[in-house]
CSV table of N, CA and C in Angstrom, one decimal:
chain,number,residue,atom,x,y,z
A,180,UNK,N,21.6,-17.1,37.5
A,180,UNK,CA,20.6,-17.3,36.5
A,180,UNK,C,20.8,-16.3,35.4
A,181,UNK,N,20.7,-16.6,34.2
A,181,UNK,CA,20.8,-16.0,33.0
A,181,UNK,C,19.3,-15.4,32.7
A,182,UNK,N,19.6,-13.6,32.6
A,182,UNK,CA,18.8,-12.8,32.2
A,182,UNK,C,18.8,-12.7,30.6
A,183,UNK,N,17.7,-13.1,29.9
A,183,UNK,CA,17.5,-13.2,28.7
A,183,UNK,C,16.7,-12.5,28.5
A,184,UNK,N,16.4,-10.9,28.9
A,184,UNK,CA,15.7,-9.9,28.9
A,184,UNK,C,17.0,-8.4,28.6
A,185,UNK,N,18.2,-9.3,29.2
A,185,UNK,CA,19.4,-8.5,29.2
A,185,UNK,C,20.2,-9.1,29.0
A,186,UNK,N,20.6,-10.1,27.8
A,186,UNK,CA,21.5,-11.0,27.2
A,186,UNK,C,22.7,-10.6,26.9
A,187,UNK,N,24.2,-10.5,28.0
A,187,UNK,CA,25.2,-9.7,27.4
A,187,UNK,C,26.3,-10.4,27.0
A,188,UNK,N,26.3,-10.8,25.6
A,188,UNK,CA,27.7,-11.5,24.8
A,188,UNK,C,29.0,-10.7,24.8
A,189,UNK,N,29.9,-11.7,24.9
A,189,UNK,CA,30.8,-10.6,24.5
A,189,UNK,C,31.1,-10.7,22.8
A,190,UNK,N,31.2,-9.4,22.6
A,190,UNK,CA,31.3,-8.5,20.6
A,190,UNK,C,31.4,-10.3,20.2
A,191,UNK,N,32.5,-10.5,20.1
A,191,UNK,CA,33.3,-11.6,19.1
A,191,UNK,C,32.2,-12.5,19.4
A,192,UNK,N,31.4,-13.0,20.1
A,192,UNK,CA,30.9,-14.3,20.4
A,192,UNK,C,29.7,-14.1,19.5
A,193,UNK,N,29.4,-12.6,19.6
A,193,UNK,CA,28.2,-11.9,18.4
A,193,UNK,C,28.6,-11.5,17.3
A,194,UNK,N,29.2,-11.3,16.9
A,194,UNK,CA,30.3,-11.3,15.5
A,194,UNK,C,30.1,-12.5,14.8
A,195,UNK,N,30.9,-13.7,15.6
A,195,UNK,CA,30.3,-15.2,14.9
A,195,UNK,C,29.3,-15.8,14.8
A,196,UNK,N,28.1,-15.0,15.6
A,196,UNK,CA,26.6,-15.1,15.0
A,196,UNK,C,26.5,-15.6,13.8
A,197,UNK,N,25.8,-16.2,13.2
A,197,UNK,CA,25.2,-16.1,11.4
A,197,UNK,C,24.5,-15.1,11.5
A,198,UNK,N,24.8,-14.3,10.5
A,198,UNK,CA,23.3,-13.8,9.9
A,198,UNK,C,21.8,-14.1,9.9
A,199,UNK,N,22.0,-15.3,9.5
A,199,UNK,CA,20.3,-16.0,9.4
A,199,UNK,C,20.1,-15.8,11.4
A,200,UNK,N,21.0,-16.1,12.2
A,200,UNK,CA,20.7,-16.1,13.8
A,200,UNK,C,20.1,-14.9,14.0
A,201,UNK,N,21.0,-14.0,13.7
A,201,UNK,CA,20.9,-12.8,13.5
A,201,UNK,C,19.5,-11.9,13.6
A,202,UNK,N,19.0,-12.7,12.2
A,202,UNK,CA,17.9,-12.3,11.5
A,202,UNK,C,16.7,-12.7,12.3
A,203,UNK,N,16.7,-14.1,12.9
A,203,UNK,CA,15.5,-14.6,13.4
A,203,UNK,C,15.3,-13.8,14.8
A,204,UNK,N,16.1,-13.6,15.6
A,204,UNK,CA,16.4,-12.6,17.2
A,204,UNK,C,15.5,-11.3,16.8
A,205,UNK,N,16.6,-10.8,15.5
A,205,UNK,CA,16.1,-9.6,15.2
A,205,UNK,C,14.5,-9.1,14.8
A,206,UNK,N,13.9,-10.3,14.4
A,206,UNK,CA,12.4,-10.8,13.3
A,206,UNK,C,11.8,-10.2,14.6
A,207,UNK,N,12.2,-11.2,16.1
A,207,UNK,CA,11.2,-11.0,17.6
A,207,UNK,C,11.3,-9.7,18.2
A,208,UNK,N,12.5,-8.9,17.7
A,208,UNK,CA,13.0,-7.5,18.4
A,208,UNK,C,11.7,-6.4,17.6
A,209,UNK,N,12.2,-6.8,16.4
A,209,UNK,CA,11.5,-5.8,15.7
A,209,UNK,C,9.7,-6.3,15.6
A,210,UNK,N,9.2,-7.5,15.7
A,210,UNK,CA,7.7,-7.2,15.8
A,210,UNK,C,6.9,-7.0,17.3
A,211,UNK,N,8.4,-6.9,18.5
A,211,UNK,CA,7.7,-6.2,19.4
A,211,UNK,C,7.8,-5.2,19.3
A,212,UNK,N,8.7,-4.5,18.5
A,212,UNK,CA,8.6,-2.9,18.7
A,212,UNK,C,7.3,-2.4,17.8
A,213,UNK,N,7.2,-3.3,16.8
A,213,UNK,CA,5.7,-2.4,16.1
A,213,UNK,C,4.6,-3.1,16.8
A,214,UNK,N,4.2,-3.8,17.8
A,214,UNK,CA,3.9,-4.4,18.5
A,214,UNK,C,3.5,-3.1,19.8
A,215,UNK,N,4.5,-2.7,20.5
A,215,UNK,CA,4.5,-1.8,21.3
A,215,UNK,C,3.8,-0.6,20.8
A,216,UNK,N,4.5,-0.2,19.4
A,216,UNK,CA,4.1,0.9,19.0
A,216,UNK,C,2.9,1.4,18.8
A,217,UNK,N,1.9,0.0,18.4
A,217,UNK,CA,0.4,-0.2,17.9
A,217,UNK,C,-0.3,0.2,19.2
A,218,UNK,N,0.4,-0.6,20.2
A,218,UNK,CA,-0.7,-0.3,21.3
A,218,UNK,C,-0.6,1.1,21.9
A,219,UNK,N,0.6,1.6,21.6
A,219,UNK,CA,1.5,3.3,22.0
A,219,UNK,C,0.1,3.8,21.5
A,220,UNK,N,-0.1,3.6,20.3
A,220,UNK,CA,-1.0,4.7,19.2
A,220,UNK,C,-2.3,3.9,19.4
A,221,UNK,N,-3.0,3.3,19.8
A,221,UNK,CA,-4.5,3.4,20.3
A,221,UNK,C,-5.2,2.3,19.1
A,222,UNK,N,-4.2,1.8,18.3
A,222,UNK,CA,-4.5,0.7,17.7
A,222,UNK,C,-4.7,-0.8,18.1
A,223,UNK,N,-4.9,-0.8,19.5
A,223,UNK,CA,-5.1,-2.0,20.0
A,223,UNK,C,-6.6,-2.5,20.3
A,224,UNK,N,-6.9,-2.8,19.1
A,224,UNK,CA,-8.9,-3.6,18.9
A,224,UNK,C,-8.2,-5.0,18.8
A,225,UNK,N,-8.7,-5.8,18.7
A,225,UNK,CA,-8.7,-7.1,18.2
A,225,UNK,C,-8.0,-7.2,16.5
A,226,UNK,N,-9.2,-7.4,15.9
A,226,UNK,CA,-8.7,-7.9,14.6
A,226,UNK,C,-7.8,-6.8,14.0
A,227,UNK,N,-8.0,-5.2,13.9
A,227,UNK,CA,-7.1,-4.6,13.4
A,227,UNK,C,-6.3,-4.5,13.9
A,228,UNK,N,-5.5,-4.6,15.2
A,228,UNK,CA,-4.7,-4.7,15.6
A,228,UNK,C,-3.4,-5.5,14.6
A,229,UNK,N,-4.1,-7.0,14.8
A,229,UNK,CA,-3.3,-8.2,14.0
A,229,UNK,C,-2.4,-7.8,12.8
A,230,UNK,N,-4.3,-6.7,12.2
A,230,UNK,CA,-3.8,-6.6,10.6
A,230,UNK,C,-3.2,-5.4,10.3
A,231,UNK,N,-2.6,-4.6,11.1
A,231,UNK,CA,-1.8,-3.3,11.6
A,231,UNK,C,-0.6,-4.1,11.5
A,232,UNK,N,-0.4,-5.2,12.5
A,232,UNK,CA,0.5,-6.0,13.1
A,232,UNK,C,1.5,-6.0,11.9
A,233,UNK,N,0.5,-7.7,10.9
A,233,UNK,CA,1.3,-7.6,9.6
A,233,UNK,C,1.4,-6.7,8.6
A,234,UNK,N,1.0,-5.8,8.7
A,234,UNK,CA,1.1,-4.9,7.3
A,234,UNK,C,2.5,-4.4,7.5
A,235,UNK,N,2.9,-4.0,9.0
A,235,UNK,CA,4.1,-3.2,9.4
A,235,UNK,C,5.7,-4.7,9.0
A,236,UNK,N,4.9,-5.6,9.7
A,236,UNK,CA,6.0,-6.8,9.6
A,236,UNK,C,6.3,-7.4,8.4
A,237,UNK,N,5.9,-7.1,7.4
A,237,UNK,CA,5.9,-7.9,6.2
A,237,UNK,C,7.4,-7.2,5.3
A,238,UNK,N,8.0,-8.2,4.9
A,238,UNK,CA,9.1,-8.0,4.1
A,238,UNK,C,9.5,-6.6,3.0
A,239,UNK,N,8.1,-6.2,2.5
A,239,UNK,CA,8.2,-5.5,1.7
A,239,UNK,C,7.7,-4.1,2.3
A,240,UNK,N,7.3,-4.1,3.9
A,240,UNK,CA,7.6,-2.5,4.7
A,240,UNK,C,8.4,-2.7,5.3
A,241,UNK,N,9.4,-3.5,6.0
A,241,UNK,CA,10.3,-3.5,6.2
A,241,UNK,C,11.5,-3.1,5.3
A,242,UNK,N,11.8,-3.7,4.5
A,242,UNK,CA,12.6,-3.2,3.5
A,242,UNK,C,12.3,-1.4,2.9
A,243,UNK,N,11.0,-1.0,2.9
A,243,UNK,CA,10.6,0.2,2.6
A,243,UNK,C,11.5,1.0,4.0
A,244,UNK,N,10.9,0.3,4.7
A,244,UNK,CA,11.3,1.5,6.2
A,244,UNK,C,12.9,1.3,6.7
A,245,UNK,N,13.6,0.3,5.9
A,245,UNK,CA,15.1,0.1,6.2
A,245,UNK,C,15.7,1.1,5.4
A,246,UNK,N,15.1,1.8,4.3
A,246,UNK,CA,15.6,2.4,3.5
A,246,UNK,C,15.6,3.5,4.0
A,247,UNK,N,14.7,4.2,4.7
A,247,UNK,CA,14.9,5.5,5.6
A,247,UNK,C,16.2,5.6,6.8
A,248,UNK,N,16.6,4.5,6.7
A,248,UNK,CA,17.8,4.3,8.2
A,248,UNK,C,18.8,4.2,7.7
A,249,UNK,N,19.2,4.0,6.4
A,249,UNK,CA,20.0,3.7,5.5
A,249,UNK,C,21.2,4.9,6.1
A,250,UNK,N,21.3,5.9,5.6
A,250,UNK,CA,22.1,7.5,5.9
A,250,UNK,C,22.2,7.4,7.5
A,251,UNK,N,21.1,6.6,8.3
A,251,UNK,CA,21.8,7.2,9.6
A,251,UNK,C,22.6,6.1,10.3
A,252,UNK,N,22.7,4.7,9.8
A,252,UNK,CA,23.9,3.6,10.2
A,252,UNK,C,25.1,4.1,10.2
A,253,UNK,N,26.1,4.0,11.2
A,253,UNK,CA,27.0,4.0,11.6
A,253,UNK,C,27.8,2.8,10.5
A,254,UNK,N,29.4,3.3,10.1
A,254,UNK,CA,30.0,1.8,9.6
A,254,UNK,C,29.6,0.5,10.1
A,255,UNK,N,29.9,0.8,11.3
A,255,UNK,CA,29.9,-0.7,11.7
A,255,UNK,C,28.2,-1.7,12.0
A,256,UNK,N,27.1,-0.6,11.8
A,256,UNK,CA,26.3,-1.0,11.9
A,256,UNK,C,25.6,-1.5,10.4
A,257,UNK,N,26.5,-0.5,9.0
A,257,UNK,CA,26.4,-0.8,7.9
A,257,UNK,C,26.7,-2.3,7.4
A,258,UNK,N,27.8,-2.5,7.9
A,258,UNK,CA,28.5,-3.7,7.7
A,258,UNK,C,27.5,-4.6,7.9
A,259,UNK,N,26.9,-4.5,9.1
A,259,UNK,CA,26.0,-5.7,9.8
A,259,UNK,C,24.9,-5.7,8.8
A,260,UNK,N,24.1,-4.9,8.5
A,260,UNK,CA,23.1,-4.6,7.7
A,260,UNK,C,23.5,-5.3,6.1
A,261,UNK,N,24.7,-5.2,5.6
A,261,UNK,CA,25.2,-5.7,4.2
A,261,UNK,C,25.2,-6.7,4.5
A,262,UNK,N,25.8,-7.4,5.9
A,262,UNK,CA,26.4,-9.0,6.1
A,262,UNK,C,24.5,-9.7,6.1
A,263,UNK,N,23.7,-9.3,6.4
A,263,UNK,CA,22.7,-10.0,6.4
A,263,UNK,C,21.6,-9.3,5.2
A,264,UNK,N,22.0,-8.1,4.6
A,264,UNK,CA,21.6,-8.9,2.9
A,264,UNK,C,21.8,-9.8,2.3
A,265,UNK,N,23.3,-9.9,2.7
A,265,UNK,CA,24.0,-10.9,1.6
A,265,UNK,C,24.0,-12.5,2.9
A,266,UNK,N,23.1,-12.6,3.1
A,266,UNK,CA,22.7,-14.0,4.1
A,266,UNK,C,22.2,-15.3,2.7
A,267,UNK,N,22.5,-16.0,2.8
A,267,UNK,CA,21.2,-17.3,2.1
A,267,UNK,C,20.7,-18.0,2.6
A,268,UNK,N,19.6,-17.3,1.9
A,268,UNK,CA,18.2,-17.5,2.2
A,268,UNK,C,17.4,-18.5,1.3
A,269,UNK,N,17.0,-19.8,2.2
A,269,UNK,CA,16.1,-20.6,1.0
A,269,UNK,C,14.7,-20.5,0.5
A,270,UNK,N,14.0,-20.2,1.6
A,270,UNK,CA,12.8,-18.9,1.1
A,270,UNK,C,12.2,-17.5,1.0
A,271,UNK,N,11.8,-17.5,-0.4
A,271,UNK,CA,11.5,-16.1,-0.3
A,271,UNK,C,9.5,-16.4,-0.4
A,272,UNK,N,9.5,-15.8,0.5
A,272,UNK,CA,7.5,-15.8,0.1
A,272,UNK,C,7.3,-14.4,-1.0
A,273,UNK,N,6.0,-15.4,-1.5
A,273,UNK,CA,5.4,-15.1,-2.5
A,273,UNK,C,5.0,-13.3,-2.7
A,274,UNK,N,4.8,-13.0,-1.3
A,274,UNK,CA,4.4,-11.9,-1.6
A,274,UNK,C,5.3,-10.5,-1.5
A,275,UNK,N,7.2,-10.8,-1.6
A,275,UNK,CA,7.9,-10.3,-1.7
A,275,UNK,C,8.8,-10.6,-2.9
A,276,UNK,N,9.9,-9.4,-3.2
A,276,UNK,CA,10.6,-9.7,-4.0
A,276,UNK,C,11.9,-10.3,-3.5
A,277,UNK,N,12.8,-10.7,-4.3
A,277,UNK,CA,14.1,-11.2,-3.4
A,277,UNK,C,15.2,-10.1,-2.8
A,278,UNK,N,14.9,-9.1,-3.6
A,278,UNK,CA,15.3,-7.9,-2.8
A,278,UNK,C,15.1,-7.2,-1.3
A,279,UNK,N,13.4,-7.4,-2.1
A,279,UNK,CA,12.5,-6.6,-0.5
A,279,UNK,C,13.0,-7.7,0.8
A,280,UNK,N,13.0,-9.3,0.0
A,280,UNK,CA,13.0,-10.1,1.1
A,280,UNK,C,14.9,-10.2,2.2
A,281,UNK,N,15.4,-9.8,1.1
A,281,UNK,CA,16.8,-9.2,1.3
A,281,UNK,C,16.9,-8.3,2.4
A,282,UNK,N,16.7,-7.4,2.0
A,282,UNK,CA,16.2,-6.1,2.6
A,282,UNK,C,16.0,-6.2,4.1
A,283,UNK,N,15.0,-6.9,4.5
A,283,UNK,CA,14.3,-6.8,5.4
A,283,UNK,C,15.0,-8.0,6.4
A,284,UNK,N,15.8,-8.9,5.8
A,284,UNK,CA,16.4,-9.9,6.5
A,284,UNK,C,17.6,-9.5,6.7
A,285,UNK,N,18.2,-8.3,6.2
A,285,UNK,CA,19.0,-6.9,6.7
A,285,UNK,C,18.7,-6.5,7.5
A,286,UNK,N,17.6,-5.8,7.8
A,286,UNK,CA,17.7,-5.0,8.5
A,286,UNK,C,17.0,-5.8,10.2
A,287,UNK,N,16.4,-7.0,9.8
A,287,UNK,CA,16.4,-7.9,11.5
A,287,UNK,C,17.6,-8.2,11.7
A,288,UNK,N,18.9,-8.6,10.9
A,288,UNK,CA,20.2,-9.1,11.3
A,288,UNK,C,20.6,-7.7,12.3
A,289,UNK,N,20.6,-6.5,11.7
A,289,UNK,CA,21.2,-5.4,12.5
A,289,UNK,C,20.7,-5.4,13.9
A,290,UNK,N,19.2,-5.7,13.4
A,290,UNK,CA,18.4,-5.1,15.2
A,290,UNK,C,18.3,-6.5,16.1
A,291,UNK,N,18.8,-8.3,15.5
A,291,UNK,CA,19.3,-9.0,16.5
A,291,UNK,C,20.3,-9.0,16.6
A,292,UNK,N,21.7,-7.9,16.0
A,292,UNK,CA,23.1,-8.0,16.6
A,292,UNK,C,23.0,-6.7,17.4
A,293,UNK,N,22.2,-5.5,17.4
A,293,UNK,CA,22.2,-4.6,18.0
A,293,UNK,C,21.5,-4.7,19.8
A,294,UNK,N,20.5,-5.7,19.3
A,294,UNK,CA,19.9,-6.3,20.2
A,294,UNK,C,20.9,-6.8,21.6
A,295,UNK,N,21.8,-7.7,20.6
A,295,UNK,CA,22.5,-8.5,21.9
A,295,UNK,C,23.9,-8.1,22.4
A,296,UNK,N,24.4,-6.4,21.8
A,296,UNK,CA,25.0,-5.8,22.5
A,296,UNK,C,24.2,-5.0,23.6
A,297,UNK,N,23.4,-4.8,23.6
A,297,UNK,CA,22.6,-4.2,24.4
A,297,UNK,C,22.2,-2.8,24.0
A,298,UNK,N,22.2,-2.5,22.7
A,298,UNK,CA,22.2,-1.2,22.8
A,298,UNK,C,20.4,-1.2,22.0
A,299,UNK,N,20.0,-1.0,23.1
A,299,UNK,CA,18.4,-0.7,23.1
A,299,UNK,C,18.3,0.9,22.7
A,300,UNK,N,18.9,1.6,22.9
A,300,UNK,CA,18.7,3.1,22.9
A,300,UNK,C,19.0,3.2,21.6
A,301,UNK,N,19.8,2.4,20.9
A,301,UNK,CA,20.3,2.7,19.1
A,301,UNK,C,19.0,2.1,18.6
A,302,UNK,N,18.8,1.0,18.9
A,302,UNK,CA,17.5,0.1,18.5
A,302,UNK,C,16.0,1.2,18.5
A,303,UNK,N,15.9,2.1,19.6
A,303,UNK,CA,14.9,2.7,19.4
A,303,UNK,C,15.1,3.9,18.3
A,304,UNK,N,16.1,4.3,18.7
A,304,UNK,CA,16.5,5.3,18.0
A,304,UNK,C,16.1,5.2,16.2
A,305,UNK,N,16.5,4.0,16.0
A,305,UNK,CA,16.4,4.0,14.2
A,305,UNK,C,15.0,3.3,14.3
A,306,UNK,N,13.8,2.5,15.1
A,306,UNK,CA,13.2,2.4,15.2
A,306,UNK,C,11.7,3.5,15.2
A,307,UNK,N,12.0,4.6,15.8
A,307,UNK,CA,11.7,6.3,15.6
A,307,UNK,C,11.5,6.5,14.3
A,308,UNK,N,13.3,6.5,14.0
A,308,UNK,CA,13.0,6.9,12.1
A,308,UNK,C,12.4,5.8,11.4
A,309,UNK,N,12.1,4.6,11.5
A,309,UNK,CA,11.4,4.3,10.4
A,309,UNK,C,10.0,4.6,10.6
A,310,UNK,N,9.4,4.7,11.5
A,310,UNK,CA,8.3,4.6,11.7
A,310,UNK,C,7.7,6.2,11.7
A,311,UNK,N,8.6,7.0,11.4
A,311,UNK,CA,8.2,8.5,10.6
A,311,UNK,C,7.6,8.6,9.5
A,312,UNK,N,6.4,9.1,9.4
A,312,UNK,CA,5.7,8.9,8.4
A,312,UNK,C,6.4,10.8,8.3
């Protein structure tokens, strides 16, 4: 049976990922971790919860908090991070810019290709730093 909790590709088979695949894996990785993190920090009521939820997930704090991890990516994790800015994308919502929305579809491409090497301990790691206030 296939553990999809511990999903292990091999590199190349995650290499020719898309981007956009990339991005959406990464979208689920990263709103559990601010997810986790909310309930970590005693933010877990009902409705603020939610609205903690999206304020952290939305395109344009994502893109803010990718900018802080920027200096600590590795080449190879840079690459990944450039390969899914430069993704096409047919929507950008309204309440981002095409950059921010850039941005942030960056930085889920990294955390679902980081994701499905398994390297959970990198994932927390720059997850830490963005979430340094």
């Amino acid at each position: 049976m296939e553990n999809y909790f511990h999903l292990r590709l091999p590199e190349d088979d995650i290499r020719n990922i898309s981007s956009i695949a990339l991005a959406h894996l990464g979208d689920a990785v990263y709103e559990l971790l601010v997810r986790s993190y909310l309930c970590a920090h005693g933010k877990a009521t009902g409705r603020g919860l939610h609205r903690a939820a999206v304020e952290l997930v939305r395109a344009e704090a994502q893109a803010a908090r990718s900018d802080r991890i920027l200096p600590l990516l590795t080449g190879e994790e840079l690459a990944v991070f450039k390969r899914g800015r430069n993704a096409h994308v047919n929507t950008i919502p309204h309440s981002a810019s095409r950059g921010e929305y850039l941005k942030a579809t960056a930085l889920e491409c990294l955390l679902g290709y980081l994701y499905l090497l398994g390297r959970t301990d990198r994932i927390n790691e720059l997850f830490c730093a963005m979430m340094e206030e």
